[in-house]
């Protein structure tokens, strides 16, 4: 292992983020005000959904964090990408089941084709992109989908450490990592992001709280 690789791993361990999105800070920063788009959700429920959504997003992140930390330490960086490829969906699915929600991450520039936005999350994504273009703050959103289920949406903004896998190929993304990403995700569009840019959104759908 070269010194550069070792430093890279240390940086990764310090941030613990890898394929999972850091949610805590972004959500905290924007938690005071939530855009209420549907008056049909009462103030009380609106707050409850928002709180539950935030906790679920944070817990999902924690599970990834512990796995990634262990793999980066025991094996190395390429194994982190392999781990994300093989397990990201499985982990999210099993966490969804235990909490009776459906946890999704989606984006306008996808790495994994399976993370496609549906019609409802596309509306939220487009809105966030518009707000970003107008340099306005992006707030979490609680709203009902077309089937009547309540969703919690929150922006995922790019952190410096994410550039190692979502920044400029070969400049910010190490050549070996980029090759591996391309082999695992031949349609990858999730590169070339800049720090602070909208990377995607959390979409947490509540299955048992909808007053349908
Ligand atoms: C070690 C490389 C690595 C790092 C670092 C990394 N990611 Fe990723 N990211 C991936 C991989 C691989 C996937 C595809 C996971 C899958 O198969 O679902 C991914 C997928 C995603 C997705 C899901 C949407 C999509 O395009 O499929 C989001 C959102 C995301 N990353 C955000 C981030 C954020 C935010 C950070 C920094 C906090 C980050 N990533 C850091 C490798 C990385």
PDB file of C-alpha atoms and ligand atoms in Angstrom:
ATOM      1  CA  UNK A   1       0.000   0.000   0.000  1.00  0.00           C
ATOM      2  CA  UNK A   2       1.369   3.441  -0.903  1.00  0.00           C
ATOM      3  CA  UNK A   3       1.384   6.373   1.501  1.00  0.00           C
ATOM      4  CA  UNK A   4      -1.212   8.091  -0.636  1.00  0.00           C
ATOM      5  CA  UNK A   5      -3.560   5.150  -0.344  1.00  0.00           C
ATOM      6  CA  UNK A   6      -3.070   5.001   3.413  1.00  0.00           C
ATOM      7  CA  UNK A   7      -3.899   8.697   3.773  1.00  0.00           C
ATOM      8  CA  UNK A   8      -6.924   8.208   1.586  1.00  0.00           C
ATOM      9  CA  UNK A   9      -8.171   5.397   3.797  1.00  0.00           C
ATOM     10  CA  UNK A  10      -7.647   7.439   6.931  1.00  0.00           C
ATOM     11  CA  UNK A  11      -9.620  10.285   5.389  1.00  0.00           C
ATOM     12  CA  UNK A  12     -12.379   7.881   4.482  1.00  0.00           C
ATOM     13  CA  UNK A  13     -12.518   6.368   7.959  1.00  0.00           C
ATOM     14  CA  UNK A  14     -12.698   9.817   9.456  1.00  0.00           C
ATOM     15  CA  UNK A  15     -15.694  10.669   7.384  1.00  0.00           C
ATOM     16  CA  UNK A  16     -17.305   7.191   7.419  1.00  0.00           C
ATOM     17  CA  UNK A  17     -19.518   8.181   4.562  1.00  0.00           C
ATOM     18  CA  UNK A  18     -18.580   6.259   1.463  1.00  0.00           C
ATOM     19  CA  UNK A  19     -21.597   5.094  -0.491  1.00  0.00           C
ATOM     20  CA  UNK A  20     -24.036   6.197   2.152  1.00  0.00           C
ATOM     21  CA  UNK A  21     -25.064   9.792   2.455  1.00  0.00           C
ATOM     22  CA  UNK A  22     -24.206  11.968   5.386  1.00  0.00           C
ATOM     23  CA  UNK A  23     -27.549  13.148   6.605  1.00  0.00           C
ATOM     24  CA  UNK A  24     -27.121  14.491  10.077  1.00  0.00           C
ATOM     25  CA  UNK A  25     -25.682  17.898   9.386  1.00  0.00           C
ATOM     26  CA  UNK A  26     -27.719  18.737   6.338  1.00  0.00           C
ATOM     27  CA  UNK A  27     -30.956  17.829   8.018  1.00  0.00           C
ATOM     28  CA  UNK A  28     -30.031  19.546  11.237  1.00  0.00           C
ATOM     29  CA  UNK A  29     -29.117  22.680   9.372  1.00  0.00           C
ATOM     30  CA  UNK A  30     -32.453  22.855   7.653  1.00  0.00           C
ATOM     31  CA  UNK A  31     -34.678  21.306  10.293  1.00  0.00           C
ATOM     32  CA  UNK A  32     -36.227  24.462  11.638  1.00  0.00           C
ATOM     33  CA  UNK A  33     -38.391  25.126   8.689  1.00  0.00           C
ATOM     34  CA  UNK A  34     -40.128  22.495   6.608  1.00  0.00           C
ATOM     35  CA  UNK A  35     -42.050  23.281   3.490  1.00  0.00           C
ATOM     36  CA  UNK A  36     -45.595  22.099   4.055  1.00  0.00           C
ATOM     37  CA  UNK A  37     -47.072  21.377   0.702  1.00  0.00           C
ATOM     38  CA  UNK A  38     -50.232  19.547   1.676  1.00  0.00           C
ATOM     39  CA  UNK A  39     -52.551  21.105   4.209  1.00  0.00           C
ATOM     40  CA  UNK A  40     -54.264  17.706   4.584  1.00  0.00           C
ATOM     41  CA  UNK A  41     -51.490  16.607   6.984  1.00  0.00           C
ATOM     42  CA  UNK A  42     -52.138  18.123  10.415  1.00  0.00           C
ATOM     43  CA  UNK A  43     -49.469  20.223  12.104  1.00  0.00           C
ATOM     44  CA  UNK A  44     -48.990  17.537  14.717  1.00  0.00           C
ATOM     45  CA  UNK A  45     -48.596  14.702  12.200  1.00  0.00           C
ATOM     46  CA  UNK A  46     -46.384  16.854  10.053  1.00  0.00           C
ATOM     47  CA  UNK A  47     -43.933  17.299  12.921  1.00  0.00           C
ATOM     48  CA  UNK A  48     -44.088  13.596  13.833  1.00  0.00           C
ATOM     49  CA  UNK A  49     -43.339  12.500  10.271  1.00  0.00           C
ATOM     50  CA  UNK A  50     -40.510  14.966  10.035  1.00  0.00           C
ATOM     51  CA  UNK A  51     -38.950  13.717  13.258  1.00  0.00           C
ATOM     52  CA  UNK A  52     -39.388  10.078  12.354  1.00  0.00           C
ATOM     53  CA  UNK A  53     -38.007  10.671   8.870  1.00  0.00           C
ATOM     54  CA  UNK A  54     -34.904  12.342  10.228  1.00  0.00           C
ATOM     55  CA  UNK A  55     -34.254   9.569  12.733  1.00  0.00           C
ATOM     56  CA  UNK A  56     -34.634   6.876  10.093  1.00  0.00           C
ATOM     57  CA  UNK A  57     -32.266   8.644   7.700  1.00  0.00           C
ATOM     58  CA  UNK A  58     -29.716   9.017  10.498  1.00  0.00           C
ATOM     59  CA  UNK A  59     -30.014   5.371  11.566  1.00  0.00           C
ATOM     60  CA  UNK A  60     -29.568   4.202   7.990  1.00  0.00           C
ATOM     61  CA  UNK A  61     -26.407   6.248   7.813  1.00  0.00           C
ATOM     62  CA  UNK A  62     -25.130   4.747  11.085  1.00  0.00           C
ATOM     63  CA  UNK A  63     -25.507   1.188   9.845  1.00  0.00           C
ATOM     64  CA  UNK A  64     -23.483   2.011   6.729  1.00  0.00           C
ATOM     65  CA  UNK A  65     -20.939   3.867   8.774  1.00  0.00           C
ATOM     66  CA  UNK A  66     -20.104   0.889  10.997  1.00  0.00           C
ATOM     67  CA  UNK A  67     -19.856  -1.496   8.048  1.00  0.00           C
ATOM     68  CA  UNK A  68     -17.718   0.853   5.986  1.00  0.00           C
ATOM     69  CA  UNK A  69     -15.399   1.604   8.862  1.00  0.00           C
ATOM     70  CA  UNK A  70     -14.801  -2.090   9.426  1.00  0.00           C
ATOM     71  CA  UNK A  71     -14.224  -2.876   5.732  1.00  0.00           C
ATOM     72  CA  UNK A  72     -11.937   0.099   5.117  1.00  0.00           C
ATOM     73  CA  UNK A  73      -9.818  -0.945   8.108  1.00  0.00           C
ATOM     74  CA  UNK A  74      -9.739  -4.688   7.456  1.00  0.00           C
ATOM     75  CA  UNK A  75      -9.543  -4.692   3.664  1.00  0.00           C
ATOM     76  CA  UNK A  76      -9.239  -1.351   1.852  1.00  0.00           C
ATOM     77  CA  UNK A  77     -10.908   1.123  -0.412  1.00  0.00           C
ATOM     78  CA  UNK A  78     -11.829  -0.945  -3.394  1.00  0.00           C
ATOM     79  CA  UNK A  79     -13.605  -3.291  -1.017  1.00  0.00           C
ATOM     80  CA  UNK A  80     -15.718  -0.350   0.160  1.00  0.00           C
ATOM     81  CA  UNK A  81     -16.956   0.183  -3.405  1.00  0.00           C
ATOM     82  CA  UNK A  82     -17.554  -3.556  -3.732  1.00  0.00           C
ATOM     83  CA  UNK A  83     -19.416  -3.577  -0.454  1.00  0.00           C
ATOM     84  CA  UNK A  84     -21.667  -0.720  -1.564  1.00  0.00           C
ATOM     85  CA  UNK A  85     -22.329  -2.436  -4.851  1.00  0.00           C
ATOM     86  CA  UNK A  86     -23.270  -5.742  -3.227  1.00  0.00           C
ATOM     87  CA  UNK A  87     -25.031  -4.527  -0.085  1.00  0.00           C
ATOM     88  CA  UNK A  88     -26.364  -0.964  -0.304  1.00  0.00           C
ATOM     89  CA  UNK A  89     -29.781  -2.071  -1.516  1.00  0.00           C
ATOM     90  CA  UNK A  90     -30.022  -5.082   0.804  1.00  0.00           C
ATOM     91  CA  UNK A  91     -29.226  -3.009   3.875  1.00  0.00           C
ATOM     92  CA  UNK A  92     -31.713  -0.302   2.942  1.00  0.00           C
ATOM     93  CA  UNK A  93     -34.382  -2.935   2.255  1.00  0.00           C
ATOM     94  CA  UNK A  94     -33.957  -4.696   5.579  1.00  0.00           C
ATOM     95  CA  UNK A  95     -33.950  -1.410   7.499  1.00  0.00           C
ATOM     96  CA  UNK A  96     -37.097  -0.428   5.638  1.00  0.00           C
ATOM     97  CA  UNK A  97     -38.866  -3.610   6.677  1.00  0.00           C
ATOM     98  CA  UNK A  98     -38.102  -3.347  10.392  1.00  0.00           C
ATOM     99  CA  UNK A  99     -39.364   0.241  10.506  1.00  0.00           C
ATOM    100  CA  UNK A 100     -42.332  -0.215   8.227  1.00  0.00           C
ATOM    101  CA  UNK A 101     -41.162   2.417   5.824  1.00  0.00           C
ATOM    102  CA  UNK A 102     -39.585   2.361   2.378  1.00  0.00           C
ATOM    103  CA  UNK A 103     -36.199   4.090   2.372  1.00  0.00           C
ATOM    104  CA  UNK A 104     -34.893   5.296  -0.963  1.00  0.00           C
ATOM    105  CA  UNK A 105     -32.126   7.509  -2.216  1.00  0.00           C
ATOM    106  CA  UNK A 106     -32.502   8.912  -5.659  1.00  0.00           C
ATOM    107  CA  UNK A 107     -30.871  11.510  -7.868  1.00  0.00           C
ATOM    108  CA  UNK A 108     -30.995  13.451 -11.131  1.00  0.00           C
ATOM    109  CA  UNK A 109     -27.505  12.007 -11.849  1.00  0.00           C
ATOM    110  CA  UNK A 110     -27.560   8.352 -10.872  1.00  0.00           C
ATOM    111  CA  UNK A 111     -24.826   5.891 -10.219  1.00  0.00           C
ATOM    112  CA  UNK A 112     -27.059   2.872  -9.687  1.00  0.00           C
ATOM    113  CA  UNK A 113     -29.876   2.644 -12.258  1.00  0.00           C
ATOM    114  CA  UNK A 114     -32.058   0.936  -9.654  1.00  0.00           C
ATOM    115  CA  UNK A 115     -32.313   4.223  -7.724  1.00  0.00           C
ATOM    116  CA  UNK A 116     -34.512   5.903 -10.382  1.00  0.00           C
ATOM    117  CA  UNK A 117     -36.841   8.632  -9.081  1.00  0.00           C
ATOM    118  CA  UNK A 118     -40.585   7.990  -9.327  1.00  0.00           C
ATOM    119  CA  UNK A 119     -43.019  10.708 -10.433  1.00  0.00           C
ATOM    120  CA  UNK A 120     -43.410  12.107  -6.895  1.00  0.00           C
ATOM    121  CA  UNK A 121     -39.725  12.221  -6.001  1.00  0.00           C
ATOM    122  CA  UNK A 122     -38.971  13.689  -9.419  1.00  0.00           C
ATOM    123  CA  UNK A 123     -41.167  16.673  -8.521  1.00  0.00           C
ATOM    124  CA  UNK A 124     -39.190  17.174  -5.291  1.00  0.00           C
ATOM    125  CA  UNK A 125     -35.841  16.758  -7.073  1.00  0.00           C
ATOM    126  CA  UNK A 126     -36.793  19.301  -9.735  1.00  0.00           C
ATOM    127  CA  UNK A 127     -37.933  21.731  -7.056  1.00  0.00           C
ATOM    128  CA  UNK A 128     -34.622  21.386  -5.192  1.00  0.00           C
ATOM    129  CA  UNK A 129     -32.672  21.881  -8.438  1.00  0.00           C
ATOM    130  CA  UNK A 130     -34.663  25.019  -9.109  1.00  0.00           C
ATOM    131  CA  UNK A 131     -34.057  26.328  -5.569  1.00  0.00           C
ATOM    132  CA  UNK A 132     -30.368  25.525  -5.957  1.00  0.00           C
ATOM    133  CA  UNK A 133     -30.217  27.475  -9.215  1.00  0.00           C
ATOM    134  CA  UNK A 134     -31.851  30.408  -7.431  1.00  0.00           C
ATOM    135  CA  UNK A 135     -29.377  29.973  -4.561  1.00  0.00           C
ATOM    136  CA  UNK A 136     -32.175  29.477  -2.072  1.00  0.00           C
ATOM    137  CA  UNK A 137     -31.995  27.068   0.902  1.00  0.00           C
ATOM    138  CA  UNK A 138     -33.214  23.479   0.439  1.00  0.00           C
ATOM    139  CA  UNK A 139     -35.552  22.375   3.245  1.00  0.00           C
ATOM    140  CA  UNK A 140     -36.864  18.897   4.101  1.00  0.00           C
ATOM    141  CA  UNK A 141     -40.374  18.247   2.786  1.00  0.00           C
ATOM    142  CA  UNK A 142     -43.243  16.164   4.194  1.00  0.00           C
ATOM    143  CA  UNK A 143     -46.017  15.429   1.720  1.00  0.00           C
ATOM    144  CA  UNK A 144     -48.430  12.831   0.439  1.00  0.00           C
ATOM    145  CA  UNK A 145     -47.816  10.964  -2.788  1.00  0.00           C
ATOM    146  CA  UNK A 146     -50.465  10.326  -5.428  1.00  0.00           C
ATOM    147  CA  UNK A 147     -51.501   7.107  -3.603  1.00  0.00           C
ATOM    148  CA  UNK A 148     -52.006   8.927  -0.294  1.00  0.00           C
ATOM    149  CA  UNK A 149     -48.855   7.726   1.499  1.00  0.00           C
ATOM    150  CA  UNK A 150     -46.860  10.269   3.478  1.00  0.00           C
ATOM    151  CA  UNK A 151     -43.235  10.791   2.443  1.00  0.00           C
ATOM    152  CA  UNK A 152     -40.318  12.539   4.089  1.00  0.00           C
ATOM    153  CA  UNK A 153     -37.908  14.037   1.568  1.00  0.00           C
ATOM    154  CA  UNK A 154     -34.584  15.670   2.387  1.00  0.00           C
ATOM    155  CA  UNK A 155     -31.806  17.039   0.193  1.00  0.00           C
ATOM    156  CA  UNK A 156     -28.430  15.257   0.069  1.00  0.00           C
ATOM    157  CA  UNK A 157     -25.743  17.834  -0.507  1.00  0.00           C
ATOM    158  CA  UNK A 158     -22.215  16.919  -1.502  1.00  0.00           C
ATOM    159  CA  UNK A 159     -19.498  17.047   1.139  1.00  0.00           C
ATOM    160  CA  UNK A 160     -15.811  17.376   0.425  1.00  0.00           C
ATOM    161  CA  UNK A 161     -15.167  13.725   1.255  1.00  0.00           C
ATOM    162  CA  UNK A 162     -17.774  12.571  -1.269  1.00  0.00           C
ATOM    163  CA  UNK A 163     -15.598  13.964  -4.077  1.00  0.00           C
ATOM    164  CA  UNK A 164     -13.406  10.871  -3.785  1.00  0.00           C
ATOM    165  CA  UNK A 165     -16.128   8.909  -5.511  1.00  0.00           C
ATOM    166  CA  UNK A 166     -18.420  11.607  -6.977  1.00  0.00           C
ATOM    167  CA  UNK A 167     -15.998  14.394  -8.003  1.00  0.00           C
ATOM    168  CA  UNK A 168     -13.838  14.817 -11.133  1.00  0.00           C
ATOM    169  CA  UNK A 169     -12.669  11.427 -12.445  1.00  0.00           C
ATOM    170  CA  UNK A 170      -8.917  10.993 -12.185  1.00  0.00           C
ATOM    171  CA  UNK A 171      -8.520  14.401 -10.559  1.00  0.00           C
ATOM    172  CA  UNK A 172     -10.538  13.889  -7.405  1.00  0.00           C
ATOM    173  CA  UNK A 173     -11.446  10.218  -7.907  1.00  0.00           C
ATOM    174  CA  UNK A 174      -8.416   7.934  -7.778  1.00  0.00           C
ATOM    175  CA  UNK A 175      -7.849   6.153 -11.081  1.00  0.00           C
ATOM    176  CA  UNK A 176      -8.246   2.668  -9.582  1.00  0.00           C
ATOM    177  CA  UNK A 177     -11.452   3.606  -7.799  1.00  0.00           C
ATOM    178  CA  UNK A 178     -12.853   5.191 -10.959  1.00  0.00           C
ATOM    179  CA  UNK A 179     -12.109   2.057 -12.999  1.00  0.00           C
ATOM    180  CA  UNK A 180     -13.828  -0.091 -10.432  1.00  0.00           C
ATOM    181  CA  UNK A 181     -16.857   2.221 -10.289  1.00  0.00           C
ATOM    182  CA  UNK A 182     -17.148   2.122 -14.084  1.00  0.00           C
ATOM    183  CA  UNK A 183     -16.967  -1.651 -14.169  1.00  0.00           C
ATOM    184  CA  UNK A 184     -19.660  -1.977 -11.487  1.00  0.00           C
ATOM    185  CA  UNK A 185     -21.854   0.858 -12.782  1.00  0.00           C
ATOM    186  CA  UNK A 186     -21.434   1.132 -16.566  1.00  0.00           C
ATOM    187  CA  UNK A 187     -24.099   3.892 -16.772  1.00  0.00           C
ATOM    188  CA  UNK A 188     -22.652   5.942 -13.912  1.00  0.00           C
ATOM    189  CA  UNK A 189     -23.612   9.617 -14.145  1.00  0.00           C
ATOM    190  CA  UNK A 190     -22.749  10.479 -10.533  1.00  0.00           C
ATOM    191  CA  UNK A 191     -19.380  12.162 -11.091  1.00  0.00           C
ATOM    192  CA  UNK A 192     -18.317  15.765 -11.654  1.00  0.00           C
ATOM    193  CA  UNK A 193     -20.157  17.059  -8.598  1.00  0.00           C
ATOM    194  CA  UNK A 194     -18.838  20.054  -6.687  1.00  0.00           C
ATOM    195  CA  UNK A 195     -18.823  20.529  -2.958  1.00  0.00           C
ATOM    196  CA  UNK A 196     -22.184  21.769  -1.675  1.00  0.00           C
ATOM    197  CA  UNK A 197     -24.075  20.742  -4.800  1.00  0.00           C
ATOM    198  CA  UNK A 198     -27.294  18.766  -4.659  1.00  0.00           C
ATOM    199  CA  UNK A 199     -26.264  15.116  -5.035  1.00  0.00           C
ATOM    200  CA  UNK A 200     -29.729  13.640  -4.611  1.00  0.00           C
ATOM    201  CA  UNK A 201     -32.540  13.184  -2.097  1.00  0.00           C
ATOM    202  CA  UNK A 202     -33.742  10.883   0.661  1.00  0.00           C
ATOM    203  CA  UNK A 203     -37.246   9.575   0.091  1.00  0.00           C
ATOM    204  CA  UNK A 204     -38.752   7.852   3.132  1.00  0.00           C
ATOM    205  CA  UNK A 205     -42.254   6.516   2.610  1.00  0.00           C
ATOM    206  CA  UNK A 206     -44.361   5.721   5.700  1.00  0.00           C
ATOM    207  CA  UNK A 207     -46.421   2.581   5.225  1.00  0.00           C
ATOM    208  CA  UNK A 208     -48.467   2.495   8.416  1.00  0.00           C
ATOM    209  CA  UNK A 209     -49.122   6.115   9.297  1.00  0.00           C
ATOM    210  CA  UNK A 210     -51.107   7.201   6.269  1.00  0.00           C
ATOM    211  CA  UNK A 211     -54.694   8.194   7.089  1.00  0.00           C
ATOM    212  CA  UNK A 212     -55.960   6.975   3.758  1.00  0.00           C
TER     213      UNK A 212
HETATM  214  C1  LIG B   1     -16.059   4.875  -1.674  1.00  0.00           C
HETATM  215  C2  LIG B   1     -16.753   5.607  -2.723  1.00  0.00           C
HETATM  216  C3  LIG B   1     -17.919   6.519  -2.370  1.00  0.00           C
HETATM  217  C4  LIG B   1     -17.922   7.627  -1.552  1.00  0.00           C
HETATM  218  C5  LIG B   1     -16.755   8.207  -0.779  1.00  0.00           C
HETATM  219  C6  LIG B   1     -19.256   8.166  -1.618  1.00  0.00           C
HETATM  220  N1  LIG B   1     -20.050   7.424  -2.441  1.00  0.00           N
HETATM  221 FE1  LIG B   1     -21.995   7.769  -2.917  1.00  0.00          FE
HETATM  222  N2  LIG B   1     -22.057   6.040  -3.995  1.00  0.00           N
HETATM  223  C7  LIG B   1     -20.996   5.183  -4.160  1.00  0.00           C
HETATM  224  C8  LIG B   1     -21.470   3.962  -4.794  1.00  0.00           C
HETATM  225  C9  LIG B   1     -20.614   2.759  -5.163  1.00  0.00           C
HETATM  226  C10 LIG B   1     -22.863   4.129  -4.982  1.00  0.00           C
HETATM  227  C11 LIG B   1     -23.861   3.145  -5.570  1.00  0.00           C
HETATM  228  C12 LIG B   1     -24.509   2.354  -4.424  1.00  0.00           C
HETATM  229  C13 LIG B   1     -25.574   1.403  -4.898  1.00  0.00           C
HETATM  230  O1  LIG B   1     -25.234   0.455  -5.610  1.00  0.00           O
HETATM  231  O2  LIG B   1     -26.736   1.618  -4.540  1.00  0.00           O
HETATM  232  C14 LIG B   1     -23.196   5.443  -4.451  1.00  0.00           C
HETATM  233  C15 LIG B   1     -24.488   5.964  -4.452  1.00  0.00           C
HETATM  234  C16 LIG B   1     -24.847   7.162  -3.879  1.00  0.00           C
HETATM  235  C17 LIG B   1     -26.194   7.686  -3.877  1.00  0.00           C
HETATM  236  C18 LIG B   1     -27.452   6.992  -4.406  1.00  0.00           C
HETATM  237  C19 LIG B   1     -27.938   7.516  -5.719  1.00  0.00           C
HETATM  238  C20 LIG B   1     -27.250   6.922  -6.947  1.00  0.00           C
HETATM  239  O3  LIG B   1     -26.639   7.702  -7.692  1.00  0.00           O
HETATM  240  O4  LIG B   1     -27.324   5.687  -7.183  1.00  0.00           O
HETATM  241  C21 LIG B   1     -26.134   8.896  -3.250  1.00  0.00           C
HETATM  242  C22 LIG B   1     -27.293   9.837  -2.996  1.00  0.00           C
HETATM  243  C23 LIG B   1     -24.752   9.091  -2.834  1.00  0.00           C
HETATM  244  N3  LIG B   1     -23.989   8.021  -3.256  1.00  0.00           N
HETATM  245  C24 LIG B   1     -24.296  10.195  -2.139  1.00  0.00           C
HETATM  246  C25 LIG B   1     -23.027  10.277  -1.567  1.00  0.00           C
HETATM  247  C26 LIG B   1     -22.622  11.328  -0.645  1.00  0.00           C
HETATM  248  C27 LIG B   1     -23.481  12.494  -0.215  1.00  0.00           C
HETATM  249  C28 LIG B   1     -21.327  11.043  -0.284  1.00  0.00           C
HETATM  250  C29 LIG B   1     -20.477  11.773   0.725  1.00  0.00           C
HETATM  251  C30 LIG B   1     -21.040  11.978   2.030  1.00  0.00           C
HETATM  252  C31 LIG B   1     -20.933   9.834  -0.979  1.00  0.00           C
HETATM  253  N4  LIG B   1     -21.989   9.394  -1.743  1.00  0.00           N
HETATM  254  C32 LIG B   1     -19.671   9.272  -0.902  1.00  0.00           C
HETATM  255  C33 LIG B   1     -19.685   5.417  -3.802  1.00  0.00           C
HETATM  256  C34 LIG B   1     -19.270   6.400  -2.924  1.00  0.00           C
END
